[in-house]
Coordinates of C-alpha atoms and ligand atoms in Angstrom, one line a residue:
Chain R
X21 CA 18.9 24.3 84.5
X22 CA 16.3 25.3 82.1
X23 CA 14.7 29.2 81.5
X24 CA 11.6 29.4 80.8
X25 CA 11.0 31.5 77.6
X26 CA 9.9 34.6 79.4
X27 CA 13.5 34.2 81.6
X28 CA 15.3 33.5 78.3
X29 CA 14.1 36.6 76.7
X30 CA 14.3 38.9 79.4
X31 CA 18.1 37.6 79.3
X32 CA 18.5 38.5 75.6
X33 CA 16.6 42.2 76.3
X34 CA 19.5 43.0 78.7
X35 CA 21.8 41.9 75.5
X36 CA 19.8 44.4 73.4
X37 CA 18.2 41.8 71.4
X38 CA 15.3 42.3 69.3
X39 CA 12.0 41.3 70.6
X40 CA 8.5 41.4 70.3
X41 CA 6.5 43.7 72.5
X42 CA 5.3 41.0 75.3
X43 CA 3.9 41.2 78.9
X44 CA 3.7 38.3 81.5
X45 CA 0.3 36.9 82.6
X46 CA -1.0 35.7 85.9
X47 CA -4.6 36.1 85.1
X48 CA -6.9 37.0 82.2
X49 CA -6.9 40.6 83.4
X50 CA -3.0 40.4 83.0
X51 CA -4.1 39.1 79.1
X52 CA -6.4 41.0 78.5
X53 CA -4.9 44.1 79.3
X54 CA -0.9 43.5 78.1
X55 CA -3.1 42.7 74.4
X56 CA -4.7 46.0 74.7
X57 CA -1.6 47.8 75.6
X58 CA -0.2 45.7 72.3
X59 CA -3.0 46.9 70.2
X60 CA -3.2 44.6 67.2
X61 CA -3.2 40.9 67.2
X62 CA -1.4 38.6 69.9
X63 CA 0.0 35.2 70.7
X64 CA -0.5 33.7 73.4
X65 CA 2.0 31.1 74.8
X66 CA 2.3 28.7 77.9
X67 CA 5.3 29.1 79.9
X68 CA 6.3 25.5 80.5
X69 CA 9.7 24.2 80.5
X70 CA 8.9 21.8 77.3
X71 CA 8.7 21.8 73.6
X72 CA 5.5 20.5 72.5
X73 CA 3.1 23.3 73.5
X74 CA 1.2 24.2 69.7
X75 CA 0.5 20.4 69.5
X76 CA -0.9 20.9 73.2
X77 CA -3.1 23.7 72.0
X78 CA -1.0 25.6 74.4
X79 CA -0.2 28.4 72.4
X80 CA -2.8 30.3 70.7
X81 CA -3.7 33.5 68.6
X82 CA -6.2 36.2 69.4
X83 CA -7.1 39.0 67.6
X84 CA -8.9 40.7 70.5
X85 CA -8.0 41.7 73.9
X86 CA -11.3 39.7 75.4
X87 CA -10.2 37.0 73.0
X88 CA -6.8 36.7 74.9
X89 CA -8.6 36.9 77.8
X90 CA -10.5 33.9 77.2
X91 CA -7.4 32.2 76.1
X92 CA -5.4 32.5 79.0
X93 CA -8.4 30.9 80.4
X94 CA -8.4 28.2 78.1
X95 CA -4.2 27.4 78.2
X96 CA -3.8 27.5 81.8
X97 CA -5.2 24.3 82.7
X98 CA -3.0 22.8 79.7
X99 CA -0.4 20.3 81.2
X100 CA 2.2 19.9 78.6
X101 CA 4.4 16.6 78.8
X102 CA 3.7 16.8 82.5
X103 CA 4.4 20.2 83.1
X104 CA 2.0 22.5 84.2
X105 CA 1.5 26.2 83.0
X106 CA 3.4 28.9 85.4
X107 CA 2.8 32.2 83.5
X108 CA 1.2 32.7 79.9
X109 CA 3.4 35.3 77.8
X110 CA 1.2 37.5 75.7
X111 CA 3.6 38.8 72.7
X112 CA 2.8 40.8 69.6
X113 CA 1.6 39.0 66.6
X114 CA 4.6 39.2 63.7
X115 CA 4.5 39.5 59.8
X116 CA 6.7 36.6 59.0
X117 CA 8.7 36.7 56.1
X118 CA 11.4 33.8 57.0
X119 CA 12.2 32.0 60.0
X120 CA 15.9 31.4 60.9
X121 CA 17.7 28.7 63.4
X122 CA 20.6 29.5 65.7
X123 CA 22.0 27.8 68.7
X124 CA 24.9 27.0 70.5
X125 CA 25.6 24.3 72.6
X126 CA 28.6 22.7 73.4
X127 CA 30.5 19.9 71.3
X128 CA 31.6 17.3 74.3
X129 CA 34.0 15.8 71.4
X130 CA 35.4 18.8 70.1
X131 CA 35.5 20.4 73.6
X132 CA 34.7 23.5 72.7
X133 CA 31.2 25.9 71.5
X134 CA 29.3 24.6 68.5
X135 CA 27.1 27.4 67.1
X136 CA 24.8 25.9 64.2
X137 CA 22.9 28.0 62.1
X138 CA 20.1 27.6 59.7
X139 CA 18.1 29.8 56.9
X140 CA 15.3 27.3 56.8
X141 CA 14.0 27.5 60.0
X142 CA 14.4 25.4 63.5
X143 CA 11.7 23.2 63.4
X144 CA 13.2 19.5 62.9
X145 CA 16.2 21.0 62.3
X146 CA 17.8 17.7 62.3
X147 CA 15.8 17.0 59.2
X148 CA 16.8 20.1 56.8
X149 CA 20.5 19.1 58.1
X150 CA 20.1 15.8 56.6
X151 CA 18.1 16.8 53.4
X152 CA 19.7 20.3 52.5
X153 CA 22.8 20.3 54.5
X154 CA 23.9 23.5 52.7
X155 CA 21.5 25.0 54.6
X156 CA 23.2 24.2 58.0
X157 CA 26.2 25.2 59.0
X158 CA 28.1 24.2 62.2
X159 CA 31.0 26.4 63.6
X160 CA 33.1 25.3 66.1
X161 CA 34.5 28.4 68.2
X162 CA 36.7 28.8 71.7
X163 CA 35.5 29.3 75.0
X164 CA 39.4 30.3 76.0
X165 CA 40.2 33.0 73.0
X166 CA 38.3 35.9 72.8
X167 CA 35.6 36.1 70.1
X168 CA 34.5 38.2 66.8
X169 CA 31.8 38.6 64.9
X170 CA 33.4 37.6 61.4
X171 CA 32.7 34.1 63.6
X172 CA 29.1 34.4 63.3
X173 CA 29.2 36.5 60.0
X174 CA 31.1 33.5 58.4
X175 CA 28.3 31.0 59.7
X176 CA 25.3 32.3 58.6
X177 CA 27.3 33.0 55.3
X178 CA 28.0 29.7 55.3
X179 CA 24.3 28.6 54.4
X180 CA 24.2 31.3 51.4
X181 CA 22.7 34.1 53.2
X182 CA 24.0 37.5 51.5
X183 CA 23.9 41.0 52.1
X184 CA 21.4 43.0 53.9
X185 CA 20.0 39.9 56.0
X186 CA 23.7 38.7 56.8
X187 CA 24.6 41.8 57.9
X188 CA 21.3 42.5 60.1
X189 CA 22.0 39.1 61.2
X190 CA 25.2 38.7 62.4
X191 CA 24.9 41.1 65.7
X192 CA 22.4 39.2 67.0
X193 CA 24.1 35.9 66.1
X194 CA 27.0 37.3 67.7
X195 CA 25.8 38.6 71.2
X196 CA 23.8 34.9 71.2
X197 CA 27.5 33.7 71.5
X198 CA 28.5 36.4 73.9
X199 CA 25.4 35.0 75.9
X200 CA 26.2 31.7 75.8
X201 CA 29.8 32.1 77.0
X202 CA 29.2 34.6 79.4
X203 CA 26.5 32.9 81.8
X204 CA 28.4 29.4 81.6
X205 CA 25.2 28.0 79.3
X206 CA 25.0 24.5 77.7
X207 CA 22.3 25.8 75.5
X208 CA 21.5 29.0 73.6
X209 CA 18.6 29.1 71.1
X210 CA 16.8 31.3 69.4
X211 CA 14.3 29.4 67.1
X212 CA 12.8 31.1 65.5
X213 CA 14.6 34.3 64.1
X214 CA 12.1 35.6 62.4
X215 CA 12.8 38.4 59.0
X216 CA 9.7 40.4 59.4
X217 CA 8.1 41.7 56.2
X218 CA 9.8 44.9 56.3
X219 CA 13.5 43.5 56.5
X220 CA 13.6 43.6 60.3
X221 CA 14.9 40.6 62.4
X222 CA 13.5 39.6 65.8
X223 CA 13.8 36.9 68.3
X224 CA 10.4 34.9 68.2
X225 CA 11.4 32.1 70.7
X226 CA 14.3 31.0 72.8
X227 CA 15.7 28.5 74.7
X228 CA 18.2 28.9 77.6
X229 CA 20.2 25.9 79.5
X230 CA 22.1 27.2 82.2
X231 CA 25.0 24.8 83.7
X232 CA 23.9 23.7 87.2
X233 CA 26.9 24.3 88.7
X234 CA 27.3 28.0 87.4
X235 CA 24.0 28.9 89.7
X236 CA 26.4 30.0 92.4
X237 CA 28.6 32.3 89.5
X238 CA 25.2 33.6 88.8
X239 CA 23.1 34.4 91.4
X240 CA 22.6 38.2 90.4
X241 CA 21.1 37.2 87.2
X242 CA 18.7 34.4 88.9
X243 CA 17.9 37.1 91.6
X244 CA 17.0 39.1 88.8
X245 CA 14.8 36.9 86.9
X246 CA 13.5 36.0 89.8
X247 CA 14.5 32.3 89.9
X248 CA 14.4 30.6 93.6
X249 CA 17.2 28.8 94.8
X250 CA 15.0 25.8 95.6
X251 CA 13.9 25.3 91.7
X252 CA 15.9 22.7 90.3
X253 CA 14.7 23.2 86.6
X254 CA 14.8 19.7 85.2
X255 CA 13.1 18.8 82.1
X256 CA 10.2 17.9 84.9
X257 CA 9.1 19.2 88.5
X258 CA 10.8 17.7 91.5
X259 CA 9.2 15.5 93.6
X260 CA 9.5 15.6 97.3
X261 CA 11.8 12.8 97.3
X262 CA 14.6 14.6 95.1
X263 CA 13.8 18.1 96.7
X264 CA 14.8 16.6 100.3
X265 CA 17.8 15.1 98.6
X266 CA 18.7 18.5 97.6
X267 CA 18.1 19.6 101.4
X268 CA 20.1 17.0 102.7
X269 CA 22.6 17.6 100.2
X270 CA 22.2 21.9 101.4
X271 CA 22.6 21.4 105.1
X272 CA 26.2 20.6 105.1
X273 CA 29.1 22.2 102.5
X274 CA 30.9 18.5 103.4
X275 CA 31.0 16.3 99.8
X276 CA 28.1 15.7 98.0
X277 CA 24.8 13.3 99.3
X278 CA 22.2 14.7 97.1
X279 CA 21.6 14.7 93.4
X280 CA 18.5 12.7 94.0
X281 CA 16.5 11.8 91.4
X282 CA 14.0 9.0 91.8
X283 CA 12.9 6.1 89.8
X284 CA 10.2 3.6 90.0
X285 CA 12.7 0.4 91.0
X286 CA 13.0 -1.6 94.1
X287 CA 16.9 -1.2 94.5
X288 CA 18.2 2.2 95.9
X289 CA 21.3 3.4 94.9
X290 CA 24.0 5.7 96.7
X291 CA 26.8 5.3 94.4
X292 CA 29.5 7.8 93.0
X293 CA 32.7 8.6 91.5
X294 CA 31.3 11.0 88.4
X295 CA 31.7 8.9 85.3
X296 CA 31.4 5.8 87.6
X297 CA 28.0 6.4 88.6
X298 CA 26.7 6.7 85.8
X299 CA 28.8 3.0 85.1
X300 CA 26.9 1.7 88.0
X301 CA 23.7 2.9 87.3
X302 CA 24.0 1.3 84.1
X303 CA 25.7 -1.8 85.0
X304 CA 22.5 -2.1 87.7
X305 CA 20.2 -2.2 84.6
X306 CA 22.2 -4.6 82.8
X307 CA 21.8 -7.3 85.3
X308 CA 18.3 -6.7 84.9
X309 CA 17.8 -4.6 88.7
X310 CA 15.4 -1.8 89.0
X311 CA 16.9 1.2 90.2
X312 CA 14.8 3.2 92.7
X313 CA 16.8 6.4 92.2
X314 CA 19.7 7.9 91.2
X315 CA 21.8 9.3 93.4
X316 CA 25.5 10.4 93.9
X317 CA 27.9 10.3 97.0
X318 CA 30.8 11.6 97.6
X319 CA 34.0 14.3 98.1
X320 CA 34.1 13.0 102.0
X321 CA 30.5 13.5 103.0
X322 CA 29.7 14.1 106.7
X323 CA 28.3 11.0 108.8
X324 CA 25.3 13.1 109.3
X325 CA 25.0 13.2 105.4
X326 CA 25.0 10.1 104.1
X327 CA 22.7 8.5 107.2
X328 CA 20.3 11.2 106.4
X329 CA 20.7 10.6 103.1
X330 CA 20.2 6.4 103.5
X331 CA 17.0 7.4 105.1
X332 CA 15.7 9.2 102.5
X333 CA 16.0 6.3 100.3
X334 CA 14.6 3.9 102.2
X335 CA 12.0 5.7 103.0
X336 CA 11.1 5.7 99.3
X337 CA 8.3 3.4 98.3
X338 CA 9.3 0.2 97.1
X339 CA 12.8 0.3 98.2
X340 CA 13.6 -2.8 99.2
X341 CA 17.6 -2.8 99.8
X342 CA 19.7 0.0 98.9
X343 CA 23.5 -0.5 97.2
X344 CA 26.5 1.6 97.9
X345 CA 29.4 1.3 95.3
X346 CA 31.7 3.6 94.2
X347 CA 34.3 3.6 91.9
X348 CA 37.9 3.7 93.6
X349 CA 38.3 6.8 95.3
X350 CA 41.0 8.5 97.1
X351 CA 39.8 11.9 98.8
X352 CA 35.9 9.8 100.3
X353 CA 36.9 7.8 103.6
X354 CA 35.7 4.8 103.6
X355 CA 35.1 4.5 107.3
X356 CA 33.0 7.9 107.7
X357 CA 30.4 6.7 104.3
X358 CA 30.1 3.0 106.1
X359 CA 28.9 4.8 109.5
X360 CA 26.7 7.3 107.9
X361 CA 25.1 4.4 106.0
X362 CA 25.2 2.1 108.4
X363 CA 23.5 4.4 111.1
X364 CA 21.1 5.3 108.5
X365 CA 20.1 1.9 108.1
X366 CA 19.8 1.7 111.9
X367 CA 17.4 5.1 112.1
X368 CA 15.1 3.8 109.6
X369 CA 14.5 0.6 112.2
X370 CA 16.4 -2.2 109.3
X371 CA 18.9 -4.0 110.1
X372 CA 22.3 -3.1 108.0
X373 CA 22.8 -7.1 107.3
X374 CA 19.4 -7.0 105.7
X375 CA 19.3 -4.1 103.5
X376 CA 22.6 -3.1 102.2
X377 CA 22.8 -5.5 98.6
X378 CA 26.4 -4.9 99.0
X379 CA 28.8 -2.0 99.7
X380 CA 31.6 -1.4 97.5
X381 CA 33.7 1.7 97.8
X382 CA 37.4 1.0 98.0
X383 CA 39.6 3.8 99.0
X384 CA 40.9 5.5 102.0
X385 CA 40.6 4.3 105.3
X386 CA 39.0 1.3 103.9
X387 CA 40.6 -1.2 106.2
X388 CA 38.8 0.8 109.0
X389 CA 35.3 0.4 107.1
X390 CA 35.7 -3.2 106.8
X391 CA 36.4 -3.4 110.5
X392 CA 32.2 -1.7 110.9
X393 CA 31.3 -3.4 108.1
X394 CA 32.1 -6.8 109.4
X395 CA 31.0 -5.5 112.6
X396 CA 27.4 -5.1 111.0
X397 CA 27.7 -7.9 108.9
X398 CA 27.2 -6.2 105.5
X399 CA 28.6 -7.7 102.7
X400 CA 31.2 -5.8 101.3
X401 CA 33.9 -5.9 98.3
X402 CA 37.4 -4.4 97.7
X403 CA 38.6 -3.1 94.4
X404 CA 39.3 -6.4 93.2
X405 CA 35.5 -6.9 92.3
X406 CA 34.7 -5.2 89.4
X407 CA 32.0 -2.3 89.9
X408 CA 29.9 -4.3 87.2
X409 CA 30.6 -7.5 89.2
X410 CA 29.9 -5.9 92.8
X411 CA 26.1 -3.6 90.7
X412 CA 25.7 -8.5 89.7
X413 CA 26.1 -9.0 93.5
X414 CA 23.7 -6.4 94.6
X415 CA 21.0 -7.3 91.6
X416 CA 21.8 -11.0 92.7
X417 CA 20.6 -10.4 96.3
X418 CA 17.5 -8.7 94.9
X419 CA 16.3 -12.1 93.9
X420 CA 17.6 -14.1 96.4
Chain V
X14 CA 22.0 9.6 120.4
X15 CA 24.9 9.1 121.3
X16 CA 28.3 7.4 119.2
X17 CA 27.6 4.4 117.7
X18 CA 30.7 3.9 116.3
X19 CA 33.0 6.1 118.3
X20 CA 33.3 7.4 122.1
X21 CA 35.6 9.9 123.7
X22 CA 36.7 10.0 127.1
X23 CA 37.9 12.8 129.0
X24 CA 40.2 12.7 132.2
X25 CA 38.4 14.8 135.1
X26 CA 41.6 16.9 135.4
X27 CA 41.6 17.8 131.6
X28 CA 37.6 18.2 131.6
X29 CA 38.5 20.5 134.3
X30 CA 41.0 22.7 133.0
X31 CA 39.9 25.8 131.0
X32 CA 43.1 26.1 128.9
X33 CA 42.8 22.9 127.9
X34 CA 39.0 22.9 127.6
X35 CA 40.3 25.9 125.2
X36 CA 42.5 23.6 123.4
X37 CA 40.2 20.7 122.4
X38 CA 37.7 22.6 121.3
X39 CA 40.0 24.7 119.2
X40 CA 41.8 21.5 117.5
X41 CA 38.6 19.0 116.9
X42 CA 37.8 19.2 113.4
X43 CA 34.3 18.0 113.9
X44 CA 33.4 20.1 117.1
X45 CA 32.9 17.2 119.4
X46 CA 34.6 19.2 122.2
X47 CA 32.6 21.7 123.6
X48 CA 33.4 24.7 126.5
X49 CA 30.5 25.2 129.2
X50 CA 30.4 28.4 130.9
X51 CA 32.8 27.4 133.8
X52 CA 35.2 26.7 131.2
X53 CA 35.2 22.9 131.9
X54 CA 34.5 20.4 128.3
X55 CA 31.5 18.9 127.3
X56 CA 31.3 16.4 124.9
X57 CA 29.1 17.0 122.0
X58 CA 27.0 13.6 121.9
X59 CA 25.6 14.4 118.0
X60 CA 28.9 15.0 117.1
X61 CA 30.5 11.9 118.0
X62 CA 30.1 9.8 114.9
X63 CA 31.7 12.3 113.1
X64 CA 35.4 11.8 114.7
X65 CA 37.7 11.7 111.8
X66 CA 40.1 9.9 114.1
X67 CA 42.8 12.4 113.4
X68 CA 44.4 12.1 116.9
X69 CA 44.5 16.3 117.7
X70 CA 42.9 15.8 120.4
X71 CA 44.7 13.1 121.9
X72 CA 48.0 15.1 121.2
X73 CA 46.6 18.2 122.5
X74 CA 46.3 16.6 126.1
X75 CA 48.7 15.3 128.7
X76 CA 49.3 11.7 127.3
X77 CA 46.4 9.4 128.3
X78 CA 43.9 11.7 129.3
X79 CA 41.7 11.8 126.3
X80 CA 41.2 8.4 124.6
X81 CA 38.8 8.0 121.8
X82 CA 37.7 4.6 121.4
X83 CA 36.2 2.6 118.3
X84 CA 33.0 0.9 119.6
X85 CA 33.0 -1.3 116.6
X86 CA 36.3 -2.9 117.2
Ligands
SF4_26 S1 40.3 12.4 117.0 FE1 40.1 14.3 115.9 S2 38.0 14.3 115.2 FE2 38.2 12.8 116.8 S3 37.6 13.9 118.7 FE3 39.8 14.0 118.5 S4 40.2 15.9 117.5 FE4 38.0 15.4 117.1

């Protein structure tokens, strides 16, 4: 789940980091008077959870405080790549000498932290990698052993950056790394780390990614920064449709019926078995379907769940059968995901026959959901179909 | 609504008996057992569906007083 940058900094002013004097703004009056309280030239910036906002024209400069006023006014109606303004952060204007890149993320192949670092700036980083890659460095470092700074000293070094600079930039390197391990984050960025004219260092912009399923592990901080349960934080709003499948998925601690996310498609999809539905998802698009969602089952859901969750998604515009495959699974019964499904089908006034593709979920107590299936007349396959061969069956019945 | 898939029945003399009223509600993993205020069991209708076929309850009663039964067999 993303910060916005107003979260993420407020996170790194509880690390000590440095920061630009900065005020949060819910009206021009907010603008007008954090610029005032600032006294010398401002920027302005839209808090939305998407890079892109200078081309948007949703971050501006004003020299005035009744020139920030009028800005606010002017960046609030800004949607940027679909998302829409919550806040506008009014920060102190800076005297850059150099900009500076740091984040960490994590390296799925090295399985561990990744911190890169660069003296040249953030902005298409990927680009001064591949032109001056001795100007980049990447440092893998554990998650398991504890951590120094000589880590982050040895980074930043590592692109040629000497004396007083390395050392005024190493603390703050460090305590980014102390960040990202310590609230379970997939991303920590600051870009960009500015050198001010007079030697100083301070965080200009950052970029927080917390894991999803650390929100529980860190509901103090969310509290804190005043981040509601309900606010999923993808890279766009939720729409109704997912926000109910993260209800349904709420109302019962039993497995996991949720995960929503919705797609324009004809074909719903209740499929699971973590690497496996992302398989089927795929495998769906291979044949050529049109997914109408994305969403995951599984862990032993109730019945309640999963027929609650089968009405969501038929209830979805455009959904014209729904699939239910999962990989082979040994802790999901069979029998209790066929009657939630199945009843589903029933409460939404279709007939089970009709609009279930196919249902494919081998495991235990499958000889019991066979019996309902067949009962129902579903069509149905056992682990000896392939999950690519059962995601053909259920794209096949979409043209039939 | 009631089961679709699955229905419990209850003996009269079990349904009547407080301890074992006491019992069934205390063993059902899916709180399809419930104790009204005489002590006697209800069944919980909503619940129904939701039998995970475990047996508990059958095992908790006198044999043959509580049978659940799979509607779709
Ligand atoms: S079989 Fe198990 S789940 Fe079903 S009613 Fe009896 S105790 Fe409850």
């Amino acid at each position: 789940m993303r910060f916005y940058e107003y979260e993420s900094k407020a996170l790194f002013r509880r690390h000590g980091m440095p920061l630009p004097k900065s005020g949060l703004a819910r009206e021009a009056a907010d603008a007008r008077r954090i610029a005032s309280e600032i006294g010398g030239p401002v920027v302005l910036k839209s808090q939305v959870l998407s890079g892109g906002r200078m081309k948007a024209g949703a971050v501006r400069f004003a020299e005035t405080p009744d020139q920030a006023a009028a800005h606010y006014e002017a960046i609030v109606p800004i949607v940027v790549n679909g998302q829409r303004c919550r806040a506008v952060l009014v920060e102190e204007k800076k005297g850059i000498a150099q900009e500076y890149f740091a984040a960490i993320t994590w390296d799925g192949r090295r399985k561990c932290p990744v911190l890169v670092f660069s003296d040249m700036g953030g902005i298409d980083v990927e680009e001064v990698a591949e032109k001056h890659p001795e100007h980049v460095s990447k440092t893998h470092f554990s998650s398991l052993f504890p951590i120094t700074p000589r880590i982050a000293k040895e980074a930043i070094g590592a692109t040629g950056v000497t004396g007083d600079a390395l050392n005024r930039l190493t603390p703050i390197v460090f305590e980014l790394m102390r960040v990202f391990l310590a609230y379970d984050l997939t991303l920590a960025e600051i870009n960009p780390l500015a050198r001010l004219e007079d030697g100083r260092f301070v965080v200009l912009d950052g970029h927080i990614d917390m894991e999803a399923e650390a929100r529980g592990k860190h509901k103090p901080l969310l509290a804190e920064l005043a981040i509601a349960p309900e606010e999923t934080r993808q890279a766009r709003e939720a729409t109704p449709f997912e926000i109910r499948g993260a209800e349904i998925n709420a109302q019962d601690h039993r497995g996991v019926a949720g995960n929503v996310v919705g797609f324009d498609g004809d074909l719903g999809l209740v499929i699971g078995a973590g690497g496996g539905s992302l398989t089927l998802f795929d495998a769906v698009r291979k044949h050529g379907g049109r997914p109408a969602n994305y969403c995951e089952i599984g862990g032993n859901p109730s019945v309640n769940k999963a027929k609650e969750l089968t009405k969501l998604i038929l209830s979805k515009p455009g959904v014209r059968k729904i699939a239910v495959m999962m990989n082979v699974v040994s802790n999901t019964r069979v029998d209790i995901v066929a009657r939630g499904v199945i009843k589903g089908c029933i409460e939404a006034g279709k007939k089970p026959s009709e609009v279930i593709a196919i249902f494919r979920i081998p495991g235990a107590w499958e000889g019991e959901g066979f019996k309902i299936l067949r009962k129902y007349g579903v069509d149905y396959c056992d682990r000896s179909v392939s999950m690519y061969e059962a995601a053909g069956k259920a794209v096949a019945k979409m043209r039939a | 609504m009631a089961g679709l898939f699955i229905d419990v029945q209850v003996d009269a003399s079990v349904a009547k008996d407080p301890a074992l009223t006491k019992k069934l509600v205390e063993v059902c993993p899916v709180n399809i057992f419930a104790a009204n205020d005489d002590g006697s069991v209800r069944i919980v209708e909503a619940n129904l569906d939701e039998c995970t076929l475990c047996d508990l309850c059958v095992r908790a009663a006198p044999p043959g007083t509580v049978r659940i039964l799979k509607l779709y067999e």
